[in-house]
XYZ file of C-alpha atoms in Angstrom:
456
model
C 123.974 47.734 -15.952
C 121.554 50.761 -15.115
C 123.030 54.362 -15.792
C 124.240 55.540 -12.330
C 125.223 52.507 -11.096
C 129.242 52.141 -10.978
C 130.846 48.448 -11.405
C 132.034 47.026 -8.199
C 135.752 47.063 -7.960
C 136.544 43.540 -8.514
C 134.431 43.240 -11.219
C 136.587 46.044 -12.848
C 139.497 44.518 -11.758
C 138.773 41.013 -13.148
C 137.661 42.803 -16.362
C 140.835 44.162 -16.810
C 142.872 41.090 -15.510
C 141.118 39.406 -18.457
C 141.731 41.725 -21.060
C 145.495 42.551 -19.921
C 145.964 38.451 -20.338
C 143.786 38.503 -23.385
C 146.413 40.918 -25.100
C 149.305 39.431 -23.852
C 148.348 36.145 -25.411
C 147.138 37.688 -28.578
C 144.322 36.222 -28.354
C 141.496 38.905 -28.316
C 139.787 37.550 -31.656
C 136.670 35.274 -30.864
C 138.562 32.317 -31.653
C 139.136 29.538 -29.866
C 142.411 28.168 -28.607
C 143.647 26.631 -25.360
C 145.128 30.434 -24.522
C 141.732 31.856 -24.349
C 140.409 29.297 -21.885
C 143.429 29.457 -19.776
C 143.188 33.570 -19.347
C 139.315 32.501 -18.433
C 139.929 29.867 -16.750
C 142.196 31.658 -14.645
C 139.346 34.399 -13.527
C 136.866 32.279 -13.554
C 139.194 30.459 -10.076
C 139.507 34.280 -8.990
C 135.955 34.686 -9.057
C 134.947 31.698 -7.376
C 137.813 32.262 -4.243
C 136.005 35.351 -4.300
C 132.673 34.296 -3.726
C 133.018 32.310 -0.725
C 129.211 30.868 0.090
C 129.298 29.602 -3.721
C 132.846 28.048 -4.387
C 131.409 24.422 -3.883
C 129.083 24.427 -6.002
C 130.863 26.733 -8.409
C 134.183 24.578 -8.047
C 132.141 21.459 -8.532
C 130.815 22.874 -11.791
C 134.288 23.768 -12.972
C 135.362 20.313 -11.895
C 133.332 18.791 -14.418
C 134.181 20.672 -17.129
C 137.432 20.032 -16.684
C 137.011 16.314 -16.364
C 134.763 16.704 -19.753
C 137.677 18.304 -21.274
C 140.354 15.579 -20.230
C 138.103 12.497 -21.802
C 137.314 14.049 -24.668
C 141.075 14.923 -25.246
C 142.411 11.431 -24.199
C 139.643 10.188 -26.186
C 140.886 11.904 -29.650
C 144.341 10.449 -28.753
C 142.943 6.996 -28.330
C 141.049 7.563 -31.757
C 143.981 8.972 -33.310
C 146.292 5.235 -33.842
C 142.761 3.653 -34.938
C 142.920 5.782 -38.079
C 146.694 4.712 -38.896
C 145.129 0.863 -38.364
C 142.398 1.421 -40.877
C 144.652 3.165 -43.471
C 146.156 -0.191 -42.957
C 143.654 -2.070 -42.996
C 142.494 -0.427 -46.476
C 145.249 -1.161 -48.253
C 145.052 -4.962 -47.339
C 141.686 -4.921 -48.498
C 142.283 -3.381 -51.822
C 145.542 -5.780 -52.486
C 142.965 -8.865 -51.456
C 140.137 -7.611 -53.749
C 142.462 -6.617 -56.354
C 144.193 -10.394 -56.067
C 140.285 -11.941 -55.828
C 139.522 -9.836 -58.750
C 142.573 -11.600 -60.950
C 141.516 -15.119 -59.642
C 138.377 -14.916 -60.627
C 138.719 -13.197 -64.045
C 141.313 -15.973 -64.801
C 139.085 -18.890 -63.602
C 135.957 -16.913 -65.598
C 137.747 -17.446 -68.925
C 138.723 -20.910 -68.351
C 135.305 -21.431 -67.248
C 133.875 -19.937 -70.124
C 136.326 -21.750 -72.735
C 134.966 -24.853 -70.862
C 131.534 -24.212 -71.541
C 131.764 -23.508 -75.004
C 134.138 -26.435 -75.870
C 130.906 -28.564 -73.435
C 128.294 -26.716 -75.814
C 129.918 -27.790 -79.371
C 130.436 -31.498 -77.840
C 126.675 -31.912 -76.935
C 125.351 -29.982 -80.238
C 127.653 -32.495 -81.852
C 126.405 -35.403 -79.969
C 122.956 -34.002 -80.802
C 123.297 -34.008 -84.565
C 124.704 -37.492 -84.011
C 122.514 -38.978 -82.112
C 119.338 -37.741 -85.027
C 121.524 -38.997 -87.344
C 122.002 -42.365 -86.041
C 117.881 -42.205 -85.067
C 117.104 -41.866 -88.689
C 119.303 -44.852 -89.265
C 117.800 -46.773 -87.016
C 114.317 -45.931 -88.478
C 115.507 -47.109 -92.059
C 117.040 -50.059 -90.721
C 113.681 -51.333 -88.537
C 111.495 -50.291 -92.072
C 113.903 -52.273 -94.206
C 113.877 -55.504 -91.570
C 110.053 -55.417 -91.466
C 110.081 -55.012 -95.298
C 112.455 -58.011 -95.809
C 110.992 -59.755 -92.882
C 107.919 -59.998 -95.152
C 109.329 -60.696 -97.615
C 110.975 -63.624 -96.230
C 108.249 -65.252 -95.012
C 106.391 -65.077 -98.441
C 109.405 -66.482 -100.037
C 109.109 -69.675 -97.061
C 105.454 -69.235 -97.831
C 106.352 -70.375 -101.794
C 109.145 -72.488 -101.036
C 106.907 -75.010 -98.970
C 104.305 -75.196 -101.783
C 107.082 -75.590 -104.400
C 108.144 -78.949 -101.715
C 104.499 -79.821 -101.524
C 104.460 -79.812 -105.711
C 107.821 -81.251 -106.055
C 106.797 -84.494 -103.471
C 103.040 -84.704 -105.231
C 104.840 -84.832 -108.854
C 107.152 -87.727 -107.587
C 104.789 -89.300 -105.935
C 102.224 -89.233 -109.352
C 105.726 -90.601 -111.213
C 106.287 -93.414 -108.668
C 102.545 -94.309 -108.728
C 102.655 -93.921 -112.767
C 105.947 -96.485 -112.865
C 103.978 -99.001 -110.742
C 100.997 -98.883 -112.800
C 102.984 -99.668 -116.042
C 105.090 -102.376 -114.206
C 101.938 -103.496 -113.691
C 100.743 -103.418 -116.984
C 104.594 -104.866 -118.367
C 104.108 -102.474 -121.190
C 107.263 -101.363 -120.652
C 106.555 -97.900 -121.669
C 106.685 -94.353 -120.065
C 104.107 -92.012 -120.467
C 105.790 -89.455 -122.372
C 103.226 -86.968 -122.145
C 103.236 -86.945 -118.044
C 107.067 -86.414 -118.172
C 106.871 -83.237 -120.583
C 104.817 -81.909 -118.315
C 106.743 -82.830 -115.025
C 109.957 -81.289 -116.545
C 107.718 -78.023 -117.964
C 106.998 -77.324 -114.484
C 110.318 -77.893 -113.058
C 111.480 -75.571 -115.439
C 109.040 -73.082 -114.748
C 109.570 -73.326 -111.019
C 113.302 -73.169 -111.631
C 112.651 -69.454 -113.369
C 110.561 -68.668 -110.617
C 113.059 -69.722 -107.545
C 116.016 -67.766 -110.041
C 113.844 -64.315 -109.855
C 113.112 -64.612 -106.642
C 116.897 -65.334 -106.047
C 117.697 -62.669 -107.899
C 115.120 -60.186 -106.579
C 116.284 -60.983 -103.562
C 120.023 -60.155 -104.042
C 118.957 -56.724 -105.382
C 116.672 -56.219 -102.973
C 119.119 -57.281 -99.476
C 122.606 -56.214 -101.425
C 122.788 -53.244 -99.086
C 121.098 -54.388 -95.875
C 122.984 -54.038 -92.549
C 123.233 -56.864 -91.027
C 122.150 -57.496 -87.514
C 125.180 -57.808 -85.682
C 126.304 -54.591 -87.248
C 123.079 -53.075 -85.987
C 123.481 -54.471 -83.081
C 126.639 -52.816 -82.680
C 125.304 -49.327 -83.920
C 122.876 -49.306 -81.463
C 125.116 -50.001 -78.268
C 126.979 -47.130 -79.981
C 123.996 -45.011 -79.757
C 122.859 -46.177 -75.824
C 126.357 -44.924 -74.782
C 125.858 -41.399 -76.608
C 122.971 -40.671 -75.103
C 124.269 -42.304 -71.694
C 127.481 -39.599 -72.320
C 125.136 -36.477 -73.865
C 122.874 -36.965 -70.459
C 126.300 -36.641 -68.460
C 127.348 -33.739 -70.226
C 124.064 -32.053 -69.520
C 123.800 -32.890 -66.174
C 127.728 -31.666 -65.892
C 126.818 -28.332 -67.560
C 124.194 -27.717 -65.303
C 126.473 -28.489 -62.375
C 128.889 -25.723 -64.047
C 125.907 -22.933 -64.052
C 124.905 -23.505 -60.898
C 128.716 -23.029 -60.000
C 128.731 -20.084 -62.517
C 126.069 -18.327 -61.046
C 127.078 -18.909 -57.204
C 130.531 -17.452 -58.071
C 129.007 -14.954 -59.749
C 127.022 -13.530 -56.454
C 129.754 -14.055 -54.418
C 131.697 -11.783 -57.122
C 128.751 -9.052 -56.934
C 129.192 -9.343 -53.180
C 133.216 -8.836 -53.119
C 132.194 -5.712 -55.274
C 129.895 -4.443 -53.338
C 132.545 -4.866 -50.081
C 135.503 -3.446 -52.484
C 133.430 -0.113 -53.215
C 132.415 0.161 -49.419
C 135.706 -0.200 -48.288
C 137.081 2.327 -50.788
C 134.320 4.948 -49.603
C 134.915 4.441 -46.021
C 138.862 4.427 -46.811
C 137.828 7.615 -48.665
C 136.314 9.032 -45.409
C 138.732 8.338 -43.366
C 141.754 9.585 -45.550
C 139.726 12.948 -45.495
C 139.372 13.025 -42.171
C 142.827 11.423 -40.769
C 145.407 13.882 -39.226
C 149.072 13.831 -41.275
C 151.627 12.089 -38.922
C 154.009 14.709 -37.261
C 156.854 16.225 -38.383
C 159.015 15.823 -35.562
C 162.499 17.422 -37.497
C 161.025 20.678 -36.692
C 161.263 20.318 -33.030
C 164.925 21.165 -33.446
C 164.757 24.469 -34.204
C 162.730 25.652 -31.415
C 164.286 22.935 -28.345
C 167.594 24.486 -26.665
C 170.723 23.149 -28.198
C 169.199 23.112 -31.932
C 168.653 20.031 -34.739
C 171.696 18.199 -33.111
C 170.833 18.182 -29.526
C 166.755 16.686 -30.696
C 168.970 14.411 -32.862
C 170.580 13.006 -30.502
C 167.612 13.137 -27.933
C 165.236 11.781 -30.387
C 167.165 8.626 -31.826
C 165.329 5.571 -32.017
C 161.867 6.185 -30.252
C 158.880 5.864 -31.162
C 156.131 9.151 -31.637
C 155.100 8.544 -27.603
C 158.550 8.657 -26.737
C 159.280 11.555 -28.361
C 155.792 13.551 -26.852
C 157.482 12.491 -23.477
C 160.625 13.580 -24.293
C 158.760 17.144 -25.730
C 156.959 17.517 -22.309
C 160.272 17.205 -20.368
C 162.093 19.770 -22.396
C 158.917 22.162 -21.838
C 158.663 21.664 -18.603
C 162.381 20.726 -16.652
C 161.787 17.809 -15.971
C 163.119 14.459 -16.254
C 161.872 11.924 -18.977
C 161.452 9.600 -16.681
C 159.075 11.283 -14.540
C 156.777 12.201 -17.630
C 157.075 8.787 -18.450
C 156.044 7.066 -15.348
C 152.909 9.930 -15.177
C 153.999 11.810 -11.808
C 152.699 14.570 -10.561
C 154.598 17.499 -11.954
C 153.831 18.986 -8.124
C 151.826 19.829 -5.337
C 148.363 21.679 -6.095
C 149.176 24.622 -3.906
C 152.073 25.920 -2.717
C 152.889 26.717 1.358
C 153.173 30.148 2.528
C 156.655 31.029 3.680
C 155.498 33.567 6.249
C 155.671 37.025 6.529
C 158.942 37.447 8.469
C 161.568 40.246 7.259
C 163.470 37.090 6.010
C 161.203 36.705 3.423
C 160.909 38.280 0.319
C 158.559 40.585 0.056
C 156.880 38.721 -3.115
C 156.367 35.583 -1.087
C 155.221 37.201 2.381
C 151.817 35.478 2.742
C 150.294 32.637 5.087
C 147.885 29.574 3.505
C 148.185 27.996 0.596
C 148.587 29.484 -2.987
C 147.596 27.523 -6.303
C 150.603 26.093 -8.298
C 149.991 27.294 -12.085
C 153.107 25.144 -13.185
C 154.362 27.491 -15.317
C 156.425 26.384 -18.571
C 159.559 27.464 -19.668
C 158.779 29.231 -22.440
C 156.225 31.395 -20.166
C 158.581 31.775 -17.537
C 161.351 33.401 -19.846
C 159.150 35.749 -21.759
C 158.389 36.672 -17.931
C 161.851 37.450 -16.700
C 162.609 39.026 -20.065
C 159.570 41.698 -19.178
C 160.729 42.108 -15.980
C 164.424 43.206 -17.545
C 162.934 45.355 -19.734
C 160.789 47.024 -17.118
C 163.630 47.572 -14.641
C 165.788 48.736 -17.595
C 162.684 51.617 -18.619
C 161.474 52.634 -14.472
C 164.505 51.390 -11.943
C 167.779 53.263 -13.389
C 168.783 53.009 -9.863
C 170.056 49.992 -8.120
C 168.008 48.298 -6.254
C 167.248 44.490 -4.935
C 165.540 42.581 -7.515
C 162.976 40.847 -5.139
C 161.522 44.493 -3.932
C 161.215 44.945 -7.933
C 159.689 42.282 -8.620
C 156.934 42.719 -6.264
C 156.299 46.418 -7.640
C 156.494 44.977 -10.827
C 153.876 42.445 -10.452
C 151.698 44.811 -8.682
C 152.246 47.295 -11.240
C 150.643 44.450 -13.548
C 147.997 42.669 -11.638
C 147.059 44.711 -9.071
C 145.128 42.529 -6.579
C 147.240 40.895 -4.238
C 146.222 37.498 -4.209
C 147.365 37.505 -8.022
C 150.934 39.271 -7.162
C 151.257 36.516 -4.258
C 150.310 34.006 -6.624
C 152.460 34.627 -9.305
C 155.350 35.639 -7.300
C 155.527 32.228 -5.947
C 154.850 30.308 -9.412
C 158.122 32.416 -10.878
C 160.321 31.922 -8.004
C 159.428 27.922 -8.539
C 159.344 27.729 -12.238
C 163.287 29.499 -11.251
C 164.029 26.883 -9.463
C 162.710 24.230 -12.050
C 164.933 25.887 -15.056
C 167.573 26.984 -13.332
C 169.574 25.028 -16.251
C 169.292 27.564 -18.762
C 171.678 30.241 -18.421
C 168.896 33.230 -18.749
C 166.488 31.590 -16.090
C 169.426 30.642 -13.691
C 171.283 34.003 -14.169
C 167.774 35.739 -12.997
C 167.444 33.109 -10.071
C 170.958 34.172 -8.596
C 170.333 37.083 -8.483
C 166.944 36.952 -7.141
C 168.965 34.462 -4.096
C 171.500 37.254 -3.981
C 173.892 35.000 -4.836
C 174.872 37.545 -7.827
C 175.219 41.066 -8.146
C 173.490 43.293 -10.755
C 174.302 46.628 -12.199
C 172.643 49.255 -14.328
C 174.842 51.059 -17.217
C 173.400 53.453 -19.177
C 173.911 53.584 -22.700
C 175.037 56.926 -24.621
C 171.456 56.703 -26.907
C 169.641 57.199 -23.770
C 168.780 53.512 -23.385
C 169.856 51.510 -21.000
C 171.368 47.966 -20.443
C 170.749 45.352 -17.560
C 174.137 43.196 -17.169
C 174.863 40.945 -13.681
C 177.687 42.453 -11.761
């Protein structure tokens, strides 16, 4: 503002509204906190009843902060039980990876023991199976060898027939020719020679025989091969089932091993997001230490907070801040009208509730509305040693405070309601008597110069 140019007046006055409230709340640090915007909230309504040509569209403007203000806030408490869930929800997760984890290690090693027990069995069934090819080999070289040899030894047999039917036939003709001739006499000569070469195939037919024998003394014989090589047909037959079984088993191996890498990969995003959100959840309440501050102490919130659950309990918080009955919280009423009605300005009225219209309803709490009354004690203790009727004090006294009269009318009717609300508690109801004039009040001075407000 230029030099020379004085504030207006309600300017100054709001400015030191603002700073009286900021004090009282101790709240003048740059912090925020839901006292700070109530002290500016508070002006910022003065300043728009003020300005009469701009209160729609600055009321509209306030409206939607406000309405900003309640989602976001019933937002965070919607949020709030979704972060208990997921703590929950964690923990399943970890006991069902942990449990997936054991399975599968388990069924790994059996797996594993499997494969190398199906290994050994088909190296085994290898080295058998070249084994029993080798014999097979020697056997089909030894049949063609004595195949051969067989058919030279027919071969030789035939001609040694052939010889043995010529040699008879030569004696038969050789008998008839002599008959014949009724000599009477054998050619001896012929017959040395027929029996030299019977002897002489005789020695030949024993070496062969012989030869023979040596040669086939350790053949197999063909229904023995015949049963080796069935033998062999059904180990390859099994070796081709094992293979085909073990490749079954790594293709099994290898799916359960992506679907393990997956599981892992799940496990260590669920742990970072469980991570997260144990860094960023809220710690539940600790509800025990509502006792000490609700009227009646531990036992009383005992007994009012037995067996209900943490909404319950915010409801039954609310009513014990505010007067009113649980049930009322509970069912979401309307704690009261907006605005209060002017009572006049008759000589019956008080003098701190003479007004005509309508006056906002601040609902005031209990808390605020004893640390009120006890300021207005002290102050009638410290500048009204006389005595005097306590509604013509209070209205100096809130003029002494706020100073614009709107305010003192406001908050004159807000006090004698939030009276009327907490009547209950023996301070609040002991000030509302007397404030009805249904009990008297007396000043006695103490000898230390002080002095001491006590009803009378």
């Amino acid at each position: 503002m230029p030099k020379g140019v004085h504030k207006p007046k309600f300017l100054e006055q709001l400015e030191a509204f603002l700073q009286k409230e900021l004090r009282s709340l101790d709240s003048t640090e740059m912090v925020p906190s839901e006292k700070r915007l109530q002290a500016f909230r508070e002006v910022f309504e003065y300043l728009i009843e003020d300005f009469k040509t701009y209160k729609p569209l600055l009321s509209a403007i306030k409206h939607e902060y406000e309405m900003m203000l309640i989602h976001q806030r019933e937002r965070i408490r919607d949020l709030e039980p979704l972060k208990a869930m997921l703590v929950t929800v964690s923990e399943q997760c970890e006991k069902k990876l942990f449990s997936m984890k054991q399975e599968e290690k388990s069924d790994m090693i059996d797996m594993r023991k499997e494969n190398l027990k199906l290994q050994r069995t088909i190296e085994q069934l290898r080295e058998d199976q070249v084994s029993l090819k080798v014999q097979v080999e020697k056997l089909q070289e030894e049949v063609g060898a004595e195949y051969l040899r067989y058919r030279n030894e027919c071969d030789a047999r035939k001609m040694l027939i052939a010889d043995i039917n010529e040699l008879k036939y030569q004696q038969e003709d050789s008998k008839t020719s002599t008959d014949e001739e009724g000599e009477g006499k054998e050619d001896v000569t012929f017959l040395k020679l027929a029996l030299k070469k019977a002897r002489e195939d005789l020695d030949a037919k024993n070496y062969k025989l012989a030869k023979m024998e040596s040669d086939y003394g350790d053949v197999v014989p063909r229904r023995d091969f015949e049963k080796l090589e069935a033998q062999c047909a059904k180990l390859q037959k099994d070796t081709e089932q094992f293979t085909s079984d073990h490749q079954k088993l790594m293709q099994e191996h290898n799916a359960l091993l992506e679907v393990y890498n997956k599981v892992l990969e799940q496990r260590d995003q669920f742990s970072l997001d469980n991570d997260a959100m144990r860094r960023s959840a809220t710690p539940r309440p600790r509800w025990d230490k509502c006792g000490q501050y609700v009227e009646g102490g531990p036992d009383r919130w005992n007994e009012l907070s037995q067996n209900r659950t943490s909404d319950e309990l915010v409801d039954v918080l609310l009513a014990e801040m505010t007067g009113q009955d649980v049930s009322q919280i509970q069912s979401g009423a309307s704690t009261g009208a907006e605005y209060f009605d002017g009572q006049g300005t008759g000589p019956e009225v008080p003098r701190f509730l003479r007004f005509e219209g309508q006056v906002r309803n601040r609902r005031l709490g209990k808390r605020d509305t004893s640390l009120l009354i006890k300021d207005i004690w002290q102050e009638k203790a410290a500048h009204d040693a006389e005595r005097s009727d306590l509604g013509e004090f209070l209205y100096t006294y809130l003029q002494r405070r706020f100073g614009i009269e709107n305010m003192i009318i406001e908050w004159g009717y807000n006090l004698y309601d939030a009276c009327n609300r907490y009547n209950h508690d023996p301070r609040i109801g002991l000030f509302y008597g007397i404030l009805q004039k249904e009990v008297g009040i007396y000043i006695s001075k103490r000898r230390e110069g002080g002095s001491n407000m006590t009803p009378g």
